[in-house]
Short mmCIF file of C-alpha atoms and ligand atoms in Angstrom, two decimals:
data_model
loop_
_atom_site.label_atom_id
_atom_site.label_comp_id
_atom_site.label_asym_id
_atom_site.label_seq_id
_atom_site.Cartn_x
_atom_site.Cartn_y
_atom_site.Cartn_z
CA MET A 1388 0.00 0.00 0.00
CA ILE A 1389 0.93 3.66 -0.28
CA VAL A 1390 -0.56 6.84 1.15
CA ALA A 1391 -0.93 9.71 -1.34
CA LYS A 1392 -1.70 13.10 0.21
CA PHE A 1393 -2.85 16.03 -1.92
CA GLY A 1394 -2.50 19.55 -0.51
CA GLY A 1395 -4.85 22.48 -1.07
CA THR A 1396 -3.47 23.68 -4.40
CA SER A 1397 -3.45 20.09 -5.68
CA VAL A 1398 -7.23 19.95 -5.20
CA ALA A 1399 -7.94 23.64 -5.83
CA ASP A 1400 -10.36 23.23 -8.75
CA ALA A 1401 -11.78 20.72 -11.22
CA ALA A 1402 -8.60 20.67 -13.33
CA ALA A 1403 -6.45 19.91 -10.25
CA ILE A 1404 -8.83 17.14 -9.18
CA ARG A 1405 -8.70 15.63 -12.67
CA ARG A 1406 -4.89 15.57 -12.36
CA LEU A 1407 -5.21 13.88 -8.95
CA ILE A 1408 -7.46 11.23 -10.50
CA GLU A 1409 -4.92 10.45 -13.22
CA ILE A 1410 -2.09 10.28 -10.68
CA ILE A 1411 -4.08 7.77 -8.63
CA ARG A 1412 -5.02 5.82 -11.76
CA SER A 1413 -1.30 5.46 -12.49
CA ARG A 1414 -0.74 3.92 -9.03
CA LEU A 1415 -3.60 1.47 -8.65
CA SER A 1416 -1.33 -1.54 -8.30
CA ALA A 1417 0.29 0.09 -5.24
CA GLN A 1418 -3.11 0.16 -3.45
CA PRO A 1419 -3.27 3.87 -2.67
CA VAL A 1420 -5.05 5.44 0.29
CA VAL A 1421 -5.84 9.04 -0.66
CA VAL A 1422 -5.65 11.82 1.95
CA VAL A 1423 -6.87 15.26 0.90
CA SER A 1424 -6.70 18.80 2.21
CA ALA A 1425 -9.46 21.34 1.81
CA LEU A 1426 -9.62 23.13 -1.55
CA ALA A 1427 -6.93 25.85 -1.53
CA THR A 1428 -7.72 28.79 0.83
CA VAL A 1429 -10.95 27.20 2.13
CA THR A 1430 -9.53 26.63 5.65
CA ASP A 1431 -8.54 30.30 5.83
CA SER A 1432 -12.02 31.32 4.64
CA LEU A 1433 -13.70 29.11 7.23
CA LEU A 1434 -11.57 30.49 10.05
CA ALA A 1435 -12.28 34.02 8.84
CA LEU A 1436 -15.92 33.39 9.80
CA ALA A 1437 -15.00 33.39 13.51
CA PRO A 1438 -14.54 37.17 13.89
CA LEU A 1439 -17.73 37.75 11.89
CA VAL A 1440 -19.63 35.50 14.29
CA GLU A 1441 -18.09 37.25 17.27
CA SER A 1442 -19.07 40.69 16.02
CA GLY A 1443 -22.60 39.41 15.40
CA ASN A 1444 -22.50 40.05 11.67
CA GLY A 1445 -25.05 37.42 10.57
CA PRO A 1446 -25.47 38.63 6.96
CA ALA A 1447 -21.69 38.52 6.39
CA VAL A 1448 -21.52 34.98 7.81
CA ASP A 1449 -24.35 33.84 5.49
CA ALA A 1450 -22.71 35.49 2.48
CA ALA A 1451 -19.31 33.94 3.18
CA ILE A 1452 -20.79 30.45 3.56
CA LEU A 1453 -22.77 30.93 0.37
CA ALA A 1454 -19.53 31.88 -1.41
CA LEU A 1455 -17.84 28.72 -0.12
CA VAL A 1456 -20.72 26.58 -1.34
CA GLY A 1457 -20.45 28.37 -4.69
CA ARG A 1458 -16.74 27.57 -4.86
CA HIS A 1459 -17.44 23.85 -4.32
CA ALA A 1460 -20.38 23.88 -6.72
CA GLU A 1461 -18.23 25.47 -9.42
CA THR A 1462 -15.61 22.74 -8.89
CA ALA A 1463 -18.28 20.02 -8.90
CA ARG A 1464 -19.68 21.28 -12.21
CA GLY A 1465 -16.41 20.38 -13.90
CA LEU A 1466 -16.45 16.82 -12.53
CA ALA A 1467 -18.79 14.01 -13.56
CA GLY A 1468 -20.72 12.13 -10.88
CA THR A 1469 -20.51 14.75 -8.14
CA GLU A 1470 -24.18 15.85 -7.90
CA ALA A 1471 -25.07 13.83 -4.79
CA ALA A 1472 -21.83 14.81 -3.03
CA MET A 1473 -22.55 18.46 -3.78
CA GLU A 1474 -26.03 18.06 -2.30
CA ARG A 1475 -24.49 16.70 0.92
CA ILE A 1476 -22.05 19.61 1.05
CA ARG A 1477 -24.91 22.06 0.57
CA ARG A 1478 -26.87 20.50 3.44
CA ASP A 1479 -23.83 20.52 5.73
CA ALA A 1480 -23.18 24.18 4.85
CA GLU A 1481 -26.78 24.99 5.81
CA ALA A 1482 -26.26 23.19 9.12
CA LEU A 1483 -23.07 25.20 9.64
CA CYS A 1484 -25.01 28.40 8.96
CA ARG A 1485 -27.54 27.48 11.64
CA GLU A 1486 -24.81 26.56 14.15
CA LEU A 1487 -23.01 29.84 13.62
CA THR A 1488 -26.23 31.86 13.76
CA ARG A 1489 -26.85 30.46 17.23
CA MET A 1490 -23.34 31.61 18.22
CA LEU A 1491 -23.67 35.20 16.93
CA GLY A 1492 -22.15 37.75 19.28
CA ARG A 1493 -20.07 35.13 21.06
CA ARG A 1494 -16.46 34.16 20.80
CA LEU A 1495 -15.87 30.69 19.35
CA SER A 1496 -14.04 28.34 21.70
CA PRO A 1497 -11.07 26.34 20.40
CA ALA A 1498 -13.47 23.39 20.08
CA GLY A 1499 -15.83 25.57 18.04
CA LEU A 1500 -12.95 26.69 15.79
CA ASP A 1501 -12.00 23.07 15.10
CA ALA A 1502 -15.57 22.08 14.23
CA LEU A 1503 -15.55 25.00 11.78
CA ALA A 1504 -12.05 24.60 10.28
CA GLY A 1505 -12.44 20.86 9.66
CA ARG A 1506 -15.40 21.38 7.34
CA GLY A 1507 -13.08 22.12 4.40
CA GLU A 1508 -11.57 18.63 4.42
CA LEU A 1509 -14.96 16.97 4.87
CA TRP A 1510 -16.31 18.77 1.83
CA SER A 1511 -13.25 18.32 -0.39
CA SER A 1512 -13.00 14.60 0.39
CA GLN A 1513 -16.68 14.02 -0.45
CA LEU A 1514 -16.31 15.86 -3.72
CA ILE A 1515 -13.09 14.08 -4.67
CA ALA A 1516 -14.33 10.60 -3.77
CA ALA A 1517 -17.39 11.21 -5.95
CA ALA A 1518 -15.27 12.58 -8.81
CA MET A 1519 -13.02 9.52 -8.65
CA SER A 1520 -16.01 7.20 -8.86
CA GLY A 1521 -17.36 9.33 -11.71
CA ALA A 1522 -14.07 8.79 -13.52
CA GLY A 1523 -14.35 5.02 -13.18
CA LEU A 1524 -12.20 4.42 -10.10
CA ASP A 1525 -13.54 2.28 -7.24
CA ALA A 1526 -13.36 4.99 -4.59
CA ALA A 1527 -14.78 4.78 -1.06
CA TRP A 1528 -15.20 7.90 1.10
CA VAL A 1529 -13.92 7.29 4.62
CA ASP A 1530 -14.64 9.56 7.58
CA ILE A 1531 -11.30 9.79 9.38
CA ARG A 1532 -12.79 11.28 12.57
CA PRO A 1533 -13.70 8.00 14.30
CA ILE A 1534 -10.26 6.66 13.30
CA MET A 1535 -8.03 9.62 14.13
CA ILE A 1536 -8.76 9.74 17.86
CA THR A 1537 -6.92 12.60 19.54
CA ASP A 1538 -6.63 14.33 22.89
CA ASP A 1539 -8.77 17.41 23.50
CA ARG A 1540 -6.17 20.10 22.92
CA PHE A 1541 -8.34 21.71 20.28
CA THR A 1542 -6.62 23.47 17.33
CA ARG A 1543 -3.42 21.45 17.95
CA ALA A 1544 -4.59 18.02 19.02
CA SER A 1545 -2.27 15.01 19.29
CA PRO A 1546 -3.32 11.56 18.10
CA GLN A 1547 -3.74 8.63 20.46
CA VAL A 1548 -1.45 6.54 18.37
CA GLU A 1549 -2.39 3.02 19.43
CA VAL A 1550 -6.14 3.46 19.04
CA MET A 1551 -5.64 5.33 15.78
CA GLU A 1552 -3.35 2.66 14.36
CA SER A 1553 -5.63 -0.24 15.17
CA ARG A 1554 -8.70 1.56 13.79
CA ALA A 1555 -6.83 2.64 10.66
CA ARG A 1556 -5.77 -0.94 10.01
CA SER A 1557 -9.17 -2.48 10.64
CA THR A 1558 -10.91 0.02 8.34
CA LEU A 1559 -8.42 0.67 5.57
CA VAL A 1560 -6.69 -2.69 5.03
CA PRO A 1561 -9.91 -4.58 4.11
CA LEU A 1562 -10.93 -1.75 1.76
CA ALA A 1563 -7.60 -1.92 -0.05
CA ALA A 1564 -7.75 -5.73 -0.13
CA SER A 1565 -11.11 -5.54 -1.88
CA GLY A 1566 -9.64 -3.22 -4.50
CA LYS A 1567 -11.24 -0.02 -3.19
CA ILE A 1568 -9.45 3.30 -2.98
CA ALA A 1569 -10.13 4.97 0.35
CA VAL A 1570 -10.44 8.75 0.11
CA THR A 1571 -10.22 10.48 3.46
CA GLN A 1572 -9.50 13.78 5.18
CA GLY A 1573 -6.21 15.15 6.36
CA PHE A 1574 -6.01 17.60 9.29
CA VAL A 1575 -9.10 16.48 11.24
CA GLY A 1576 -9.77 14.01 14.02
CA SER A 1577 -12.03 13.70 17.02
CA THR A 1578 -11.80 13.18 20.76
CA ALA A 1579 -12.73 9.78 22.16
CA ASP A 1580 -16.20 11.19 22.94
CA GLY A 1581 -16.69 12.33 19.35
CA ARG A 1582 -15.95 16.07 19.41
CA PRO A 1583 -14.15 17.24 16.23
CA THR A 1584 -10.51 18.29 16.56
CA THR A 1585 -7.69 19.33 14.20
CA LEU A 1586 -3.99 18.53 14.24
CA GLY A 1587 -2.98 22.18 13.66
CA ARG A 1588 -2.52 24.20 10.48
CA GLY A 1589 -0.83 22.31 7.68
CA GLY A 1590 -1.65 19.08 9.52
CA SER A 1591 -2.71 16.99 6.50
CA ASP A 1592 0.91 15.96 5.91
CA TYR A 1593 0.98 14.65 9.47
CA THR A 1594 -2.26 12.70 8.91
CA ALA A 1595 -0.70 11.06 5.86
CA ALA A 1596 2.39 10.07 7.82
CA LEU A 1597 0.35 8.72 10.76
CA LEU A 1598 -1.75 6.57 8.43
CA GLY A 1599 1.37 5.51 6.52
CA ALA A 1600 2.97 4.26 9.74
CA ALA A 1601 -0.23 2.51 10.84
CA LEU A 1602 -0.57 0.72 7.52
CA GLU A 1603 3.17 0.06 7.16
CA VAL A 1604 3.02 1.40 3.62
CA GLU A 1605 5.82 1.29 1.06
CA ARG A 1606 5.98 5.08 0.92
CA VAL A 1607 4.05 8.24 1.74
CA GLU A 1608 3.61 10.57 -1.21
CA ILE A 1609 3.09 14.28 -0.49
CA TRP A 1610 1.67 15.91 -3.62
CA THR A 1611 2.05 19.68 -3.65
CA ASP A 1612 2.67 22.71 -5.90
CA VAL A 1613 6.49 22.61 -6.11
CA ASN A 1614 8.88 19.94 -7.39
CA GLY A 1615 9.88 18.77 -3.93
CA LEU A 1616 11.84 19.97 -0.94
CA MET A 1617 13.97 22.78 -2.32
CA THR A 1618 17.18 24.56 -1.37
CA ALA A 1619 15.00 27.50 -0.24
CA ASP A 1620 11.43 28.70 -0.58
CA PRO A 1621 11.20 29.47 -4.33
CA ARG A 1622 9.05 32.50 -3.46
CA ILE A 1623 12.10 34.05 -1.78
CA VAL A 1624 14.87 32.56 -3.91
CA PRO A 1625 13.60 32.10 -7.47
CA SER A 1626 16.73 30.13 -8.41
CA ALA A 1627 16.16 27.54 -5.64
CA ARG A 1628 16.73 23.95 -6.76
CA THR A 1629 14.89 20.77 -5.88
CA LEU A 1630 16.75 18.38 -3.59
CA ALA A 1631 16.94 14.81 -4.81
CA ALA A 1632 17.14 13.55 -1.23
CA ALA A 1633 17.08 14.64 2.39
CA SER A 1634 17.19 12.85 5.73
CA TYR A 1635 14.23 12.76 8.14
CA GLU A 1636 16.18 14.94 10.53
CA GLU A 1637 16.90 17.57 7.91
CA ALA A 1638 13.29 17.59 6.72
CA ALA A 1639 12.08 18.01 10.31
CA GLU A 1640 14.48 20.89 11.02
CA LEU A 1641 13.62 22.67 7.77
CA ALA A 1642 9.91 22.30 8.42
CA THR A 1643 10.21 23.51 12.01
CA PHE A 1644 11.97 26.64 10.84
CA GLY A 1645 9.54 27.55 8.09
CA ALA A 1646 9.68 25.22 5.08
CA LYS A 1647 5.91 25.07 4.77
CA VAL A 1648 6.09 22.28 2.19
CA LEU A 1649 6.01 19.75 5.06
CA HIS A 1650 4.35 19.90 8.47
CA PRO A 1651 7.14 19.70 11.10
CA ALA A 1652 5.84 16.41 12.55
CA THR A 1653 5.56 14.60 9.21
CA ALA A 1654 8.73 12.52 9.48
CA GLN A 1655 8.24 11.55 13.12
CA PRO A 1656 5.75 8.63 12.76
CA LEU A 1657 7.79 7.15 9.91
CA VAL A 1658 11.23 7.09 11.51
CA LYS A 1659 10.81 3.82 13.37
CA ALA A 1660 9.75 1.77 10.36
CA GLY A 1661 12.04 3.71 7.99
CA ILE A 1662 9.19 4.45 5.57
CA PRO A 1663 10.24 7.00 2.92
CA ILE A 1664 8.36 10.22 2.17
CA VAL A 1665 8.37 11.42 -1.43
CA VAL A 1666 7.47 15.05 -2.09
CA LEU A 1667 6.04 15.48 -5.59
CA ASN A 1668 4.53 18.15 -7.84
CA SER A 1669 0.93 17.40 -8.81
CA THR A 1670 1.18 19.64 -11.89
CA ARG A 1671 4.35 17.84 -13.06
CA PRO A 1672 3.87 14.26 -11.91
CA ASP A 1673 6.78 12.94 -13.97
CA GLU A 1674 9.40 14.92 -12.04
CA ALA A 1675 11.35 12.77 -9.57
CA GLY A 1676 10.57 14.94 -6.51
CA THR A 1677 12.48 14.65 -3.25
CA ILE A 1678 12.89 11.42 -1.37
CA ILE A 1679 13.14 11.76 2.40
CA GLU A 1680 14.52 8.60 3.89
CA PRO A 1681 16.54 7.34 6.83
CA SER A 1682 19.99 7.87 5.41
CA ALA A 1683 20.06 10.27 2.53
CA GLU A 1684 23.78 9.94 1.94
CA LEU A 1685 26.09 12.90 1.95
CA GLU A 1686 27.31 12.34 -1.58
CA ARG A 1687 23.85 12.91 -2.94
CA MET A 1688 23.96 16.54 -1.88
CA GLY A 1689 26.82 17.65 -4.10
CA ASN A 1690 29.61 19.57 -2.45
CA SER A 1691 27.70 21.98 -0.26
CA PRO A 1692 27.78 21.41 3.50
CA ILE A 1693 24.23 22.70 3.76
CA ARG A 1694 21.17 21.27 2.14
CA SER A 1695 18.61 24.01 2.42
CA ILE A 1696 17.71 27.34 4.04
CA SER A 1697 14.39 28.02 5.64
CA PHE A 1698 12.79 31.22 6.77
CA LYS A 1699 9.97 31.89 9.20
CA ARG A 1700 8.32 35.26 9.84
CA GLY A 1701 6.22 36.37 12.80
CA ILE A 1702 8.76 35.58 15.48
CA THR A 1703 9.03 37.32 18.85
CA VAL A 1704 12.33 37.47 20.72
CA ILE A 1705 12.29 37.51 24.51
CA ASN A 1706 15.48 38.57 26.19
CA VAL A 1707 15.89 37.98 29.91
CA ARG A 1708 18.79 39.76 31.56
CA ALA A 1709 19.59 38.56 35.03
CA PRO A 1710 23.28 39.18 35.76
CA ARG A 1711 23.24 37.85 39.29
CA MET A 1712 20.90 34.96 38.74
CA LEU A 1713 21.99 33.41 35.50
CA GLY A 1714 24.74 31.20 36.82
CA ALA A 1715 22.65 30.30 39.84
CA PHE A 1716 21.48 26.78 40.28
CA GLY A 1717 17.98 26.18 38.90
CA PHE A 1718 17.61 29.52 37.10
CA LEU A 1719 17.05 28.09 33.63
CA ARG A 1720 14.65 25.51 34.96
CA THR A 1721 12.57 28.17 36.71
CA MET A 1722 12.55 30.16 33.50
CA PHE A 1723 11.42 27.24 31.36
CA GLU A 1724 8.73 26.33 33.83
CA VAL A 1725 7.12 29.67 33.02
CA PHE A 1726 6.88 28.70 29.35
CA GLU A 1727 5.69 25.23 30.22
CA ARG A 1728 2.91 26.48 32.49
CA HIS A 1729 1.55 28.61 29.65
CA GLU A 1730 2.14 25.93 27.00
CA VAL A 1731 4.27 28.29 24.92
CA VAL A 1732 6.77 26.56 22.63
CA VAL A 1733 10.29 27.98 22.49
CA ASP A 1734 11.97 27.56 19.08
CA VAL A 1735 15.45 28.99 19.45
CA LEU A 1736 17.51 29.55 22.57
CA ALA A 1737 20.84 31.27 23.12
CA SER A 1738 22.47 32.31 26.34
CA SER A 1739 25.39 34.48 27.36
CA GLU A 1740 26.87 35.07 30.77
CA VAL A 1741 24.27 37.63 31.73
CA SER A 1742 21.26 37.03 29.55
CA VAL A 1743 19.11 34.46 27.82
CA SER A 1744 17.43 35.08 24.45
CA LEU A 1745 14.70 32.90 23.14
CA THR A 1746 12.12 33.00 20.40
CA VAL A 1747 8.42 32.18 20.38
CA GLU A 1748 5.85 32.17 17.64
CA ASP A 1749 2.68 31.95 19.66
CA ARG A 1750 1.82 35.33 21.21
CA SER A 1751 -1.43 34.32 22.86
CA HIS A 1752 -0.02 34.00 26.39
CA LEU A 1753 2.85 36.42 26.00
CA ASP A 1754 1.68 39.00 28.55
CA ALA A 1755 1.40 36.39 31.29
CA VAL A 1756 4.77 34.87 30.37
CA VAL A 1757 6.49 38.26 30.39
CA SER A 1758 4.98 39.25 33.69
CA GLU A 1759 6.21 36.04 35.35
CA LEU A 1760 9.65 36.32 33.72
CA SER A 1761 9.96 39.86 35.06
CA GLU A 1762 10.27 38.37 38.52
CA LEU A 1763 13.49 36.69 37.36
CA GLY A 1764 15.19 39.60 35.65
CA GLU A 1765 14.88 42.46 33.23
CA VAL A 1766 12.75 41.39 30.24
CA ARG A 1767 12.83 42.90 26.74
CA VAL A 1768 10.39 41.80 24.04
CA GLU A 1769 10.92 42.40 20.33
CA HIS A 1770 8.29 41.61 17.75
CA GLY A 1771 8.64 41.53 13.97
CA ARG A 1772 11.57 39.14 13.90
CA ALA A 1773 12.26 36.16 11.65
CA ILE A 1774 14.27 32.97 11.91
CA VAL A 1775 16.66 31.98 9.16
CA ALA A 1776 17.83 28.40 9.53
CA VAL A 1777 20.50 26.67 7.49
CA VAL A 1778 20.21 22.92 7.61
CA GLY A 1779 22.41 20.11 6.41
CA VAL A 1780 24.16 17.07 7.78
CA GLY A 1781 27.33 18.54 6.24
CA LEU A 1782 27.38 21.27 8.92
CA LYS A 1783 28.73 18.65 11.30
CA HIS A 1784 31.66 17.61 9.16
CA THR A 1785 32.84 20.59 7.16
CA PRO A 1786 35.67 22.76 8.50
CA GLY A 1787 35.44 26.50 7.94
CA VAL A 1788 31.72 26.51 7.36
CA ALA A 1789 30.98 28.84 10.28
CA ALA A 1790 33.20 31.57 8.86
CA ARG A 1791 31.47 31.38 5.50
CA LEU A 1792 28.08 31.47 7.20
CA PHE A 1793 28.90 34.58 9.20
CA LYS A 1794 30.30 36.36 6.20
CA ALA A 1795 27.14 35.65 4.24
CA VAL A 1796 24.65 36.68 6.90
CA GLN A 1797 26.52 39.88 7.76
CA PRO A 1798 26.45 39.76 11.54
CA ASP A 1799 25.24 43.35 12.07
CA ASN A 1800 21.82 42.12 11.11
CA VAL A 1801 21.77 39.21 13.47
CA GLU A 1802 20.26 39.31 16.94
CA VAL A 1803 20.47 35.69 18.10
CA ILE A 1804 22.56 32.83 16.79
CA SER A 1805 22.06 29.28 17.87
CA GLN A 1806 23.22 25.85 16.86
CA GLY A 1807 20.78 22.99 17.36
CA ALA A 1808 21.77 20.06 19.54
CA SER A 1809 21.74 17.80 16.49
CA ALA A 1810 24.46 20.01 14.92
CA ILE A 1811 22.70 19.87 11.58
CA ASN A 1812 21.19 23.32 11.84
CA MET A 1813 22.33 26.83 12.59
CA THR A 1814 19.66 29.46 13.20
CA PHE A 1815 19.88 33.22 12.97
CA VAL A 1816 17.25 35.62 14.26
CA VAL A 1817 16.97 38.76 12.17
CA ARG A 1818 14.52 41.58 11.61
CA GLU A 1819 11.69 40.40 9.40
CA GLU A 1820 12.52 42.90 6.68
CA ASP A 1821 16.17 41.74 6.56
CA GLY A 1822 15.22 38.06 6.32
CA PRO A 1823 14.77 37.60 2.55
CA GLY A 1824 18.13 39.32 1.89
CA VAL A 1825 19.92 37.09 4.38
CA VAL A 1826 18.35 33.99 2.82
CA GLN A 1827 19.38 35.13 -0.67
CA ARG A 1828 22.99 35.82 0.38
CA LEU A 1829 23.30 32.46 2.11
CA HIS A 1830 21.84 30.73 -0.91
CA ARG A 1831 24.30 32.45 -3.24
CA GLU A 1832 27.23 31.53 -1.00
CA PHE A 1833 26.36 27.87 -0.45
CA LEU A 1834 23.85 26.71 -2.99
CA GLY A 1835 24.73 28.37 -6.26
CA THR A 1836 23.45 31.46 -8.00
P1 ADP B 3037 0.14 22.15 0.27
O1 ADP B 3037 -1.09 22.98 0.11
O2 ADP B 3037 0.38 21.22 -0.88
O3 ADP B 3037 0.23 21.48 1.60
P2 ADP B 3037 1.92 24.25 1.18
O4 ADP B 3037 1.51 25.60 0.69
O5 ADP B 3037 1.58 23.87 2.56
O6 ADP B 3037 1.35 23.16 0.15
O7 ADP B 3037 3.49 24.06 0.94
C1 ADP B 3037 4.07 24.27 -0.33
C2 ADP B 3037 4.78 25.61 -0.36
O8 ADP B 3037 5.85 25.59 0.56
C3 ADP B 3037 5.47 25.92 -1.68
O9 ADP B 3037 4.57 26.52 -2.58
C4 ADP B 3037 6.62 26.85 -1.26
O10 ADP B 3037 6.33 28.21 -1.52
C5 ADP B 3037 6.72 26.66 0.25
N1 ADP B 3037 8.09 26.35 0.68
C6 ADP B 3037 8.75 26.95 1.71
N2 ADP B 3037 9.97 26.45 1.86
C7 ADP B 3037 10.13 25.49 0.91
C8 ADP B 3037 11.20 24.58 0.57
N3 ADP B 3037 12.35 24.57 1.24
N4 ADP B 3037 10.98 23.74 -0.45
C9 ADP B 3037 9.82 23.72 -1.13
N5 ADP B 3037 8.78 24.55 -0.85
C10 ADP B 3037 8.92 25.42 0.16
N1 LIG B 3038 -6.38 22.59 5.23
C1 LIG B 3038 -5.53 22.64 6.42
C2 LIG B 3038 -4.77 23.96 6.47
O1 LIG B 3038 -4.93 24.78 5.57
C3 LIG B 3038 -4.61 21.47 6.54
C4 LIG B 3038 -3.63 21.27 5.41
O2 LIG B 3038 -3.86 21.76 4.31
O3 LIG B 3038 -2.62 20.59 5.63
O4 LIG B 3038 -4.08 24.20 7.42
MG1 MG B 3039 0.77 22.15 3.54
#
């Protein structure tokens, strides 16, 4: 078996869905399980309803839902056999309208946001399963929610792996054995008592990997809108090249520091069984893509010590200066307990003799964190920062690489520098506006023009 996951742009409209169908048709003998995202931008549009609900703007909510239904109807018109699926989507959209009308003037809870955001995948998967059947494939729509059982940390739920794996096997293996192609949703799950959850933004890749591990597939295919994992985001570095191969560790570091092409947790379920991930372009299915596997050998990366550069905006730096305390026993632990209590994830950490700098992305509990940190020392907060991360197993082995890195980033721009414990990444925190320039200079220095 294989898992084939199609992201938002790969299911954006009827033409994209027709390409998906032909890709699946070319892989029937591998017994594919198809995981789909919502049609491109639909998750954003659904989440944009929340502030309209909160401000009590009923007519705007109705209009936005009508527009989403229109978007799906337009897609369905280009695809044979989708009438009944479209009718189901229409009815569910009406139900959503009624639910949100009851909530007008109130703030949606995280659970409410998940019930809303997950609609996009439910609708896209119904449409795509129907279109596949209409095109002569033996497709079966599968609701992933009773399979993907998660905890109740809404908007960023974690799967209960054992339950999920056994349910995935008992549902999906017999379907594949009988020659059916399961079509299911990425991103969504539910708590054990049936309340809808999501795995966090971009989570469909993670769904695909979790199912791939459960089913012990040959490979997990991630179909997207670029040729694979590249030497940098092609939107920032137009001359970026596609990597033939990368290791799990490299892929995870790149994703954590901004390479949106993969969700940061994608590799994690696959490490144990050594199942490869292949990142492929759904508009150019004959390109080789990038293979992410246990030991992408060094020689496959040419002569650069680094494999790729990633870039992440919207970062806040917190600097804690505590000259007398820093060396004191237990100081760092006390500091990290503050972050832990508020469930705020720290991405990058650097310390000097008198201060600690760290970065966070999530600003929702920042005020509380800062007020508690102020009891430990003098706290400075800087918004509008970005992380630039260079990643490559060659960083560990190549002499002189640090000097070249510093020359390329031009240290005046850099506020925090940190090397990950794995020694395969080096991160720089810069002002957001300086970020693209730093990425371009590093790319020129290490990865060609
Ligand atoms: P999907 O909808 O298929 O999940 P995403 O938009 O989540 O696709 O991810 C694909 C995008 O990731 C690309 O269009 C590209 O702009 C961006 N990206 C960022 N860094 C990289 C990288 N290193 N390699 C490839 N793509 C990258
Ligand atoms: N549709 C979801 C999102 O936009 C999940 C995904 O596409 O991976 O975040
Ligand atoms: Mg994605």
